Structures are given as structure tokens and as C-alpha cells.
PDB file of C-alpha atoms in Angstrom:
ATOM      1  CA  GLY Y   1     126.284 -89.112 -72.233  1.00  0.00           C
ATOM      2  CA  ALA Y   2     122.778 -90.001 -71.143  1.00  0.00           C
ATOM      3  CA  GLY Y   3     123.551 -93.657 -70.546  1.00  0.00           C
ATOM      4  CA  VAL Y   4     126.233 -96.299 -70.786  1.00  0.00           C
ATOM      5  CA  SER Y   5     127.243 -96.816 -74.386  1.00  0.00           C
ATOM      6  CA  GLN Y   6     128.800-100.035 -75.684  1.00  0.00           C
ATOM      7  CA  THR Y   7     130.270-100.618 -79.107  1.00  0.00           C
ATOM      8  CA  PRO Y   8     129.972-102.581 -81.236  1.00  0.00           C
ATOM      9  CA  SER Y   9     126.516-103.950 -80.479  1.00  0.00           C
ATOM     10  CA  ASN Y  10     127.399-107.165 -82.285  1.00  0.00           C
ATOM     11  CA  LYS Y  11     130.765-108.672 -83.104  1.00  0.00           C
ATOM     12  CA  VAL Y  12     131.371-111.816 -85.117  1.00  0.00           C
ATOM     13  CA  THR Y  13     134.887-113.146 -85.203  1.00  0.00           C
ATOM     14  CA  GLU Y  14     136.778-116.308 -85.981  1.00  0.00           C
ATOM     15  CA  LYS Y  15     138.379-118.594 -83.455  1.00  0.00           C
ATOM     16  CA  GLY Y  16     141.875-117.412 -82.606  1.00  0.00           C
ATOM     17  CA  LYS Y  17     141.298-113.747 -83.470  1.00  0.00           C
ATOM     18  CA  TYR Y  18     141.716-110.742 -81.185  1.00  0.00           C
ATOM     19  CA  VAL Y  19     138.760-108.522 -80.272  1.00  0.00           C
ATOM     20  CA  GLU Y  20     138.230-105.271 -78.427  1.00  0.00           C
ATOM     21  CA  LEU Y  21     134.957-104.224 -76.843  1.00  0.00           C
ATOM     22  CA  ARG Y  22     134.406-100.625 -75.837  1.00  0.00           C
ATOM     23  CA  CYS Y  23     132.417 -99.102 -72.990  1.00  0.00           C
ATOM     24  CA  ASP Y  24     131.650 -95.423 -72.509  1.00  0.00           C
ATOM     25  CA  PRO Y  25     130.209 -94.914 -69.000  1.00  0.00           C
ATOM     26  CA  ILE Y  26     127.845 -92.282 -67.700  1.00  0.00           C
ATOM     27  CA  SER Y  27     129.672 -88.988 -67.291  1.00  0.00           C
ATOM     28  CA  GLY Y  28     130.896 -88.517 -63.726  1.00  0.00           C
ATOM     29  CA  HIS Y  29     130.690 -92.172 -62.765  1.00  0.00           C
ATOM     30  CA  THR Y  30     133.972 -93.269 -61.243  1.00  0.00           C
ATOM     31  CA  ALA Y  31     133.203 -96.968 -61.031  1.00  0.00           C
ATOM     32  CA  LEU Y  32     132.993 -99.189 -64.103  1.00  0.00           C
ATOM     33  CA  TYR Y  33     132.213-102.901 -64.331  1.00  0.00           C
ATOM     34  CA  TRP Y  34     132.356-105.614 -66.956  1.00  0.00           C
ATOM     35  CA  TYR Y  35     130.103-108.668 -66.859  1.00  0.00           C
ATOM     36  CA  ARG Y  36     129.557-111.593 -69.194  1.00  0.00           C
ATOM     37  CA  GLN Y  37     126.198-113.235 -69.740  1.00  0.00           C
ATOM     38  CA  SER Y  38     125.658-116.575 -71.390  1.00  0.00           C
ATOM     39  CA  LEU Y  39     122.284-117.601 -72.783  1.00  0.00           C
ATOM     40  CA  GLY Y  40     119.788-118.361 -70.063  1.00  0.00           C
ATOM     41  CA  GLN Y  41     122.102-117.300 -67.262  1.00  0.00           C
ATOM     42  CA  GLY Y  42     122.536-114.250 -65.094  1.00  0.00           C
ATOM     43  CA  PRO Y  43     125.455-111.889 -65.722  1.00  0.00           C
ATOM     44  CA  GLU Y  44     128.802-112.977 -64.250  1.00  0.00           C
ATOM     45  CA  PHE Y  45     131.298-110.448 -62.967  1.00  0.00           C
ATOM     46  CA  LEU Y  46     134.579-110.023 -64.822  1.00  0.00           C
ATOM     47  CA  ILE Y  47     136.351-106.881 -63.579  1.00  0.00           C
ATOM     48  CA  TYR Y  48     135.699-103.646 -61.697  1.00  0.00           C
ATOM     49  CA  PHE Y  49     137.513-100.305 -62.067  1.00  0.00           C
ATOM     50  CA  GLN Y  50     137.545 -97.485 -59.559  1.00  0.00           C
ATOM     51  CA  GLY Y  51     138.978 -94.609 -61.542  1.00  0.00           C
ATOM     52  CA  THR Y  52     141.843 -95.819 -63.702  1.00  0.00           C
ATOM     53  CA  GLY Y  53     142.803 -98.831 -61.636  1.00  0.00           C
ATOM     54  CA  ALA Y  54     141.352-102.314 -61.624  1.00  0.00           C
ATOM     55  CA  ALA Y  55     140.065-102.682 -58.060  1.00  0.00           C
ATOM     56  CA  ASP Y  56     138.919-106.274 -58.581  1.00  0.00           C
ATOM     57  CA  ASP Y  57     139.767-108.477 -61.548  1.00  0.00           C
ATOM     58  CA  SER Y  58     138.908-111.755 -59.863  1.00  0.00           C
ATOM     59  CA  GLY Y  59     136.261-112.617 -62.447  1.00  0.00           C
ATOM     60  CA  LEU Y  60     138.522-112.634 -65.494  1.00  0.00           C
ATOM     61  CA  PRO Y  61     138.485-116.291 -66.614  1.00  0.00           C
ATOM     62  CA  ASN Y  62     142.093-116.481 -67.808  1.00  0.00           C
ATOM     63  CA  ASP Y  63     144.982-114.422 -69.101  1.00  0.00           C
ATOM     64  CA  ARG Y  64     143.447-114.098 -72.559  1.00  0.00           C
ATOM     65  CA  PHE Y  65     141.133-111.469 -71.062  1.00  0.00           C
ATOM     66  CA  PHE Y  66     142.377-108.007 -70.216  1.00  0.00           C
ATOM     67  CA  ALA Y  67     140.702-104.648 -69.612  1.00  0.00           C
ATOM     68  CA  VAL Y  68     141.964-101.090 -69.389  1.00  0.00           C
ATOM     69  CA  ARG Y  69     140.589 -97.708 -68.412  1.00  0.00           C
ATOM     70  CA  PRO Y  70     143.552 -95.390 -68.980  1.00  0.00           C
ATOM     71  CA  GLU Y  71     141.882 -92.031 -68.326  1.00  0.00           C
ATOM     72  CA  GLY Y  72     139.241 -93.118 -65.864  1.00  0.00           C
ATOM     73  CA  SER Y  73     136.391 -92.890 -68.343  1.00  0.00           C
ATOM     74  CA  VAL Y  74     136.180 -95.133 -71.426  1.00  0.00           C
ATOM     75  CA  SER Y  75     137.146 -98.762 -70.905  1.00  0.00           C
ATOM     76  CA  THR Y  76     138.182-101.446 -73.372  1.00  0.00           C
ATOM     77  CA  LEU Y  77     137.838-105.167 -72.786  1.00  0.00           C
ATOM     78  CA  LYS Y  78     140.379-107.101 -74.820  1.00  0.00           C
ATOM     79  CA  ILE Y  79     140.178-110.789 -75.621  1.00  0.00           C
ATOM     80  CA  GLN Y  80     143.116-112.552 -77.241  1.00  0.00           C
ATOM     81  CA  ARG Y  81     143.002-115.840 -79.160  1.00  0.00           C
ATOM     82  CA  THR Y  82     139.233-116.033 -78.947  1.00  0.00           C
ATOM     83  CA  GLU Y  83     137.582-119.385 -78.396  1.00  0.00           C
ATOM     84  CA  ARG Y  84     134.054-120.525 -79.189  1.00  0.00           C
ATOM     85  CA  GLY Y  85     133.338-120.637 -75.456  1.00  0.00           C
ATOM     86  CA  ASP Y  86     133.904-116.875 -75.283  1.00  0.00           C
ATOM     87  CA  SER Y  87     130.653-116.337 -77.193  1.00  0.00           C
ATOM     88  CA  ALA Y  88     128.312-114.378 -74.919  1.00  0.00           C
ATOM     89  CA  VAL Y  89     126.867-110.935 -74.320  1.00  0.00           C
ATOM     90  CA  TYR Y  90     129.424-108.692 -72.670  1.00  0.00           C
ATOM     91  CA  LEU Y  91     127.807-106.075 -70.456  1.00  0.00           C
ATOM     92  CA  CYS Y  92     129.331-102.912 -69.085  1.00  0.00           C
ATOM     93  CA  ALA Y  93     127.936-100.931 -66.164  1.00  0.00           C
ATOM     94  CA  SER Y  94     128.905 -97.790 -64.294  1.00  0.00           C
ATOM     95  CA  SER Y  95     128.057 -96.282 -60.930  1.00  0.00           C
ATOM     96  CA  LEU Y  96     128.892 -93.230 -58.874  1.00  0.00           C
ATOM     97  CA  GLY Y  97     131.067 -95.376 -56.656  1.00  0.00           C
ATOM     98  CA  GLY Y  98     132.200 -94.207 -53.244  1.00  0.00           C
ATOM     99  CA  GLY Y  99     130.968 -97.074 -51.113  1.00  0.00           C
ATOM    100  CA  GLY Y 100     128.140 -97.034 -48.597  1.00  0.00           C
ATOM    101  CA  ARG Y 101     124.998 -99.062 -48.989  1.00  0.00           C
ATOM    102  CA  GLY Y 102     122.683 -96.877 -50.985  1.00  0.00           C
ATOM    103  CA  ALA Y 103     122.090 -95.182 -54.279  1.00  0.00           C
ATOM    104  CA  LYS Y 104     125.777 -94.651 -55.102  1.00  0.00           C
ATOM    105  CA  ASN Y 105     126.003 -98.402 -55.603  1.00  0.00           C
ATOM    106  CA  ILE Y 106     123.296 -98.609 -58.246  1.00  0.00           C
ATOM    107  CA  GLN Y 107     124.875 -99.899 -61.435  1.00  0.00           C
ATOM    108  CA  TYR Y 108     123.567 -98.659 -64.768  1.00  0.00           C
ATOM    109  CA  PHE Y 109     124.047-101.061 -67.635  1.00  0.00           C
ATOM    110  CA  GLY Y 110     124.708-100.619 -71.309  1.00  0.00           C
ATOM    111  CA  ALA Y 111     122.902-102.643 -73.972  1.00  0.00           C
ATOM    112  CA  GLY Y 112     125.842-105.007 -74.269  1.00  0.00           C
ATOM    113  CA  THR Y 113     128.009-106.394 -77.046  1.00  0.00           C
ATOM    114  CA  ARG Y 114     126.979-109.764 -78.405  1.00  0.00           C
ATOM    115  CA  LEU Y 115     130.195-111.605 -79.270  1.00  0.00           C
ATOM    116  CA  SER Y 116     129.986-114.628 -81.545  1.00  0.00           C
ATOM    117  CA  VAL Y 117     133.124-116.692 -82.089  1.00  0.00           C
ATOM    118  CA  LEU Y 118     132.818-118.991 -85.079  1.00  0.00           C
TER     119      LEU Y 118
ATOM    120  CA  SER K   1     129.589-118.475 -60.257  1.00  0.00           C
ATOM    121  CA  GLN K   2     126.042-117.534 -59.319  1.00  0.00           C
ATOM    122  CA  GLN K   3     125.275-116.303 -55.811  1.00  0.00           C
ATOM    123  CA  GLY K   4     122.079-118.216 -55.417  1.00  0.00           C
ATOM    124  CA  GLU K   5     118.865-119.231 -56.961  1.00  0.00           C
ATOM    125  CA  GLU K   6     115.721-117.589 -58.139  1.00  0.00           C
ATOM    126  CA  ASP K   7     112.372-119.206 -57.938  1.00  0.00           C
ATOM    127  CA  PRO K   8     110.490-119.856 -60.075  1.00  0.00           C
ATOM    128  CA  GLN K   9     112.692-120.057 -63.171  1.00  0.00           C
ATOM    129  CA  ALA K  10     109.671-119.183 -65.280  1.00  0.00           C
ATOM    130  CA  LEU K  11     106.289-117.687 -64.435  1.00  0.00           C
ATOM    131  CA  SER K  12     103.299-117.102 -66.716  1.00  0.00           C
ATOM    132  CA  ILE K  13     100.251-115.186 -65.477  1.00  0.00           C
ATOM    133  CA  GLN K  14      97.304-113.211 -66.793  1.00  0.00           C
ATOM    134  CA  GLU K  15      97.411-109.469 -67.128  1.00  0.00           C
ATOM    135  CA  GLY K  16      96.160-107.817 -63.949  1.00  0.00           C
ATOM    136  CA  GLU K  17      97.342-110.583 -61.645  1.00  0.00           C
ATOM    137  CA  ASN K  18     100.190-110.188 -59.183  1.00  0.00           C
ATOM    138  CA  ALA K  19     103.591-111.789 -59.833  1.00  0.00           C
ATOM    139  CA  THR K  20     105.913-112.908 -57.045  1.00  0.00           C
ATOM    140  CA  MET K  21     109.525-113.907 -57.578  1.00  0.00           C
ATOM    141  CA  ASN K  22     111.904-115.167 -54.922  1.00  0.00           C
ATOM    142  CA  CYS K  23     115.656-114.987 -54.594  1.00  0.00           C
ATOM    143  CA  SER K  24     117.998-116.767 -52.214  1.00  0.00           C
ATOM    144  CA  TYR K  25     121.657-115.967 -51.684  1.00  0.00           C
ATOM    145  CA  LYS K  26     124.561-117.484 -49.796  1.00  0.00           C
ATOM    146  CA  THR K  27     126.783-114.860 -48.199  1.00  0.00           C
ATOM    147  CA  SER K  28     126.327-111.731 -46.085  1.00  0.00           C
ATOM    148  CA  ILE K  29     125.419-108.707 -48.136  1.00  0.00           C
ATOM    149  CA  ASN K  30     125.636-104.920 -48.221  1.00  0.00           C
ATOM    150  CA  ASN K  31     122.522-104.575 -50.324  1.00  0.00           C
ATOM    151  CA  LEU K  32     120.328-106.491 -52.753  1.00  0.00           C
ATOM    152  CA  GLN K  33     119.112-105.129 -56.058  1.00  0.00           C
ATOM    153  CA  TRP K  34     116.510-106.224 -58.588  1.00  0.00           C
ATOM    154  CA  TYR K  35     116.970-105.729 -62.305  1.00  0.00           C
ATOM    155  CA  ARG K  36     114.794-106.307 -65.360  1.00  0.00           C
ATOM    156  CA  GLN K  37     116.112-107.454 -68.721  1.00  0.00           C
ATOM    157  CA  ASN K  38     114.293-107.454 -72.026  1.00  0.00           C
ATOM    158  CA  SER K  39     115.404-109.603 -74.934  1.00  0.00           C
ATOM    159  CA  GLY K  40     118.688-110.652 -73.348  1.00  0.00           C
ATOM    160  CA  ARG K  41     120.346-107.249 -73.559  1.00  0.00           C
ATOM    161  CA  GLY K  42     120.790-104.322 -71.154  1.00  0.00           C
ATOM    162  CA  LEU K  43     119.569-104.560 -67.587  1.00  0.00           C
ATOM    163  CA  VAL K  44     117.349-101.905 -66.072  1.00  0.00           C
ATOM    164  CA  HIS K  45     117.660-101.199 -62.360  1.00  0.00           C
ATOM    165  CA  LEU K  46     114.349-101.527 -60.506  1.00  0.00           C
ATOM    166  CA  ILE K  47     114.998-101.212 -56.796  1.00  0.00           C
ATOM    167  CA  LEU K  48     117.747-101.437 -54.181  1.00  0.00           C
ATOM    168  CA  ILE K  49     117.166-102.613 -50.632  1.00  0.00           C
ATOM    169  CA  ARG K  50     119.871-102.195 -48.003  1.00  0.00           C
ATOM    170  CA  SER K  51     120.814-104.962 -45.624  1.00  0.00           C
ATOM    171  CA  ASN K  52     119.260-103.078 -42.696  1.00  0.00           C
ATOM    172  CA  GLU K  53     115.925-102.663 -44.480  1.00  0.00           C
ATOM    173  CA  ARG K  54     113.124-105.220 -44.516  1.00  0.00           C
ATOM    174  CA  GLU K  55     110.715-103.862 -47.089  1.00  0.00           C
ATOM    175  CA  LYS K  56     110.701-101.286 -49.831  1.00  0.00           C
ATOM    176  CA  HIS K  57     108.122-100.036 -52.312  1.00  0.00           C
ATOM    177  CA  SER K  58     108.421 -98.366 -55.689  1.00  0.00           C
ATOM    178  CA  GLY K  59     105.236 -97.875 -57.689  1.00  0.00           C
ATOM    179  CA  ARG K  60     103.789-101.338 -58.376  1.00  0.00           C
ATOM    180  CA  LEU K  61     106.905-103.028 -56.991  1.00  0.00           C
ATOM    181  CA  ARG K  62     107.325-104.325 -53.466  1.00  0.00           C
ATOM    182  CA  VAL K  63     110.567-105.903 -52.305  1.00  0.00           C
ATOM    183  CA  THR K  64     111.189-107.707 -49.042  1.00  0.00           C
ATOM    184  CA  LEU K  65     114.479-108.805 -47.548  1.00  0.00           C
ATOM    185  CA  ASP K  66     115.036-111.392 -44.821  1.00  0.00           C
ATOM    186  CA  THR K  67     118.726-111.472 -43.994  1.00  0.00           C
ATOM    187  CA  SER K  68     118.262-114.268 -41.429  1.00  0.00           C
ATOM    188  CA  LYS K  69     116.966-116.522 -44.213  1.00  0.00           C
ATOM    189  CA  LYS K  70     119.172-114.941 -46.878  1.00  0.00           C
ATOM    190  CA  SER K  71     116.197-114.409 -49.126  1.00  0.00           C
ATOM    191  CA  SER K  72     114.307-111.677 -50.933  1.00  0.00           C
ATOM    192  CA  SER K  73     111.077-111.435 -52.864  1.00  0.00           C
ATOM    193  CA  LEU K  74     109.867-109.129 -55.607  1.00  0.00           C
ATOM    194  CA  LEU K  75     106.139-108.555 -55.969  1.00  0.00           C
ATOM    195  CA  ILE K  76     104.720-106.864 -59.051  1.00  0.00           C
ATOM    196  CA  THR K  77     101.107-105.886 -58.542  1.00  0.00           C
ATOM    197  CA  ALA K  78      98.482-105.437 -61.271  1.00  0.00           C
ATOM    198  CA  SER K  79     100.795-106.846 -63.938  1.00  0.00           C
ATOM    199  CA  ARG K  80     100.829-105.497 -67.490  1.00  0.00           C
ATOM    200  CA  ALA K  81     101.932-107.015 -70.781  1.00  0.00           C
ATOM    201  CA  ALA K  82     104.895-104.619 -70.735  1.00  0.00           C
ATOM    202  CA  ASP K  83     106.156-106.321 -67.559  1.00  0.00           C
ATOM    203  CA  THR K  84     107.083-109.375 -69.640  1.00  0.00           C
ATOM    204  CA  ALA K  85     110.844-109.741 -69.161  1.00  0.00           C
ATOM    205  CA  SER K  86     113.493-111.596 -67.176  1.00  0.00           C
ATOM    206  CA  TYR K  87     114.010-110.447 -63.609  1.00  0.00           C
ATOM    207  CA  PHE K  88     117.281-110.843 -61.750  1.00  0.00           C
ATOM    208  CA  CYS K  89     118.274-110.309 -58.165  1.00  0.00           C
ATOM    209  CA  ALA K  90     121.839-109.240 -57.497  1.00  0.00           C
ATOM    210  CA  THR K  91     123.748-108.910 -54.256  1.00  0.00           C
ATOM    211  CA  GLU K  92     126.665-106.735 -53.252  1.00  0.00           C
ATOM    212  CA  GLY K  93     128.971-108.204 -50.619  1.00  0.00           C
ATOM    213  CA  VAL K  94     129.934-106.556 -47.336  1.00  0.00           C
ATOM    214  CA  GLN K  95     133.658-106.384 -47.910  1.00  0.00           C
ATOM    215  CA  GLY K  96     133.520-103.263 -50.031  1.00  0.00           C
ATOM    216  CA  ALA K  97     133.759-105.243 -53.264  1.00  0.00           C
ATOM    217  CA  GLN K  98     131.164-103.508 -55.328  1.00  0.00           C
ATOM    218  CA  LYS K  99     130.721-106.248 -57.852  1.00  0.00           C
ATOM    219  CA  LEU K 100     127.206-107.614 -58.133  1.00  0.00           C
ATOM    220  CA  VAL K 101     126.556-111.334 -57.947  1.00  0.00           C
ATOM    221  CA  PHE K 102     123.466-112.256 -59.929  1.00  0.00           C
ATOM    222  CA  GLY K 103     120.984-115.054 -59.665  1.00  0.00           C
ATOM    223  CA  GLN K 104     119.900-117.025 -62.712  1.00  0.00           C
ATOM    224  CA  GLY K 105     116.730-115.010 -63.157  1.00  0.00           C
ATOM    225  CA  THR K 106     113.003-115.541 -63.455  1.00  0.00           C
ATOM    226  CA  ARG K 107     111.433-115.316 -66.888  1.00  0.00           C
ATOM    227  CA  LEU K 108     108.055-113.615 -66.452  1.00  0.00           C
ATOM    228  CA  THR K 109     105.382-113.744 -69.161  1.00  0.00           C
ATOM    229  CA  ILE K 110     102.233-111.668 -68.845  1.00  0.00           C
ATOM    230  CA  ASN K 111      99.406-112.939 -71.034  1.00  0.00           C
ATOM    231  CA  PRO K 112      96.938-110.332 -72.283  1.00  0.00           C
TER     232      PRO K 112
END
């Protein structure tokens, strides 16, 4: 597609429920990233995929959070037993990947999913 | 956790004036990038400066990087109302980890 697509754009759920957030990256981008942004803060890194594998999941806050990218394209962020503190905008980004210092590292962001846990 | 700080946290200027935002970071970097965000949603990439570069221009944007001071600045010249947004710097570390570490952002308001 033309850009990174995230669905749903808004998700309201109750404490304790399970949610899935979807990210469809730019076609041909091998690297995919998830970030979380709380109100008034900058985005915070959650996990990074290179292809199908999670190259860096050091930002996942706990084992309630899990992400997959089974075919190296679409990714799903899964949150179990949601808590009110999980409320935030979840941002997905993709890039060409491949290392170096230049344009391949530019990350293109989706519009995000605003998650509200009541 | 955030990489560093942006200064100022908020900036309000008149249309046509120049806006300068500063960013400091803590660790060695591969590159530094500036992003713009409207209404708390998707971020738009503005400019990337590599660690071996000192200055870069793109249209009305000018970015400087001082790796000895671990700081960067973003200058927007001849500001327009449409430039009203939050601006974030983000750094990519040298160890091949391509995650970006963002600052807390500067909220820029351009008054017509």
C-alpha cells in the first residue's frame, strides 16, 4: 500500500480483556517496529522485526505483550489481561531495513491505534 | 525510557518568524532524525542527519548535529500556521539496533 496502515484506529476495551492491534507495513519494507506513546510523551520502543523474526523485543513492558509477524509483512500486537495503564496510542512503523546510516533507516509511521482501557 | 530532552517543551511564535528547537541525547548514535506529529497521531519524517554530518538542509528546515556535545537543533525558517505541531528528535544507536529513541518533543504553535 501507499503507507503504513493500522487497524483499528480506536479501540475501547475493559480491564482484563484481550486485544489485538494490526499493522500493515509499506510493501517491500523488511523492518517493522511497534512503539507506544502516552499523552504528552514521545513514542517509546516496544519491538522490532526484521523479516519474520523479532530482532529486538527489549521494549515490551511485560509478558502480557506479544507481537508476531508470521509472513514477514503484516504484524499483530497482542495484549493480554489489559490494564488501565496500557491506555496509549500504539504506533507502527516500517523501513527498508538493511543497516547503514542513511535513508534505509528512515521509519515511516502509521496513524496509530488509540487504545483505551476502561 | 527517553533518550534525552528537547528544549523548549513549548514554543509560540508569530507567523513568518523562525523557530529553533534543540535536542540533547545521551549515547553514541548512528544517526538522528526529526519527526513532526499533528494531533497526537502519526509521525511524519522530516530529515535524517548521519553521525558524520554536521549540517543538513531541506526546504525551510535546517538541522545541525554536534556529536561532541550530543546535541542537535532544528531550525524552521519563515514559519507558517501549518507548521503548528509537535516536533520530536529521535536517535538510532550505533550497535545496529534500529530502534529509535525519542525525546519528549517540542510543541510549536504558530500564531497568524
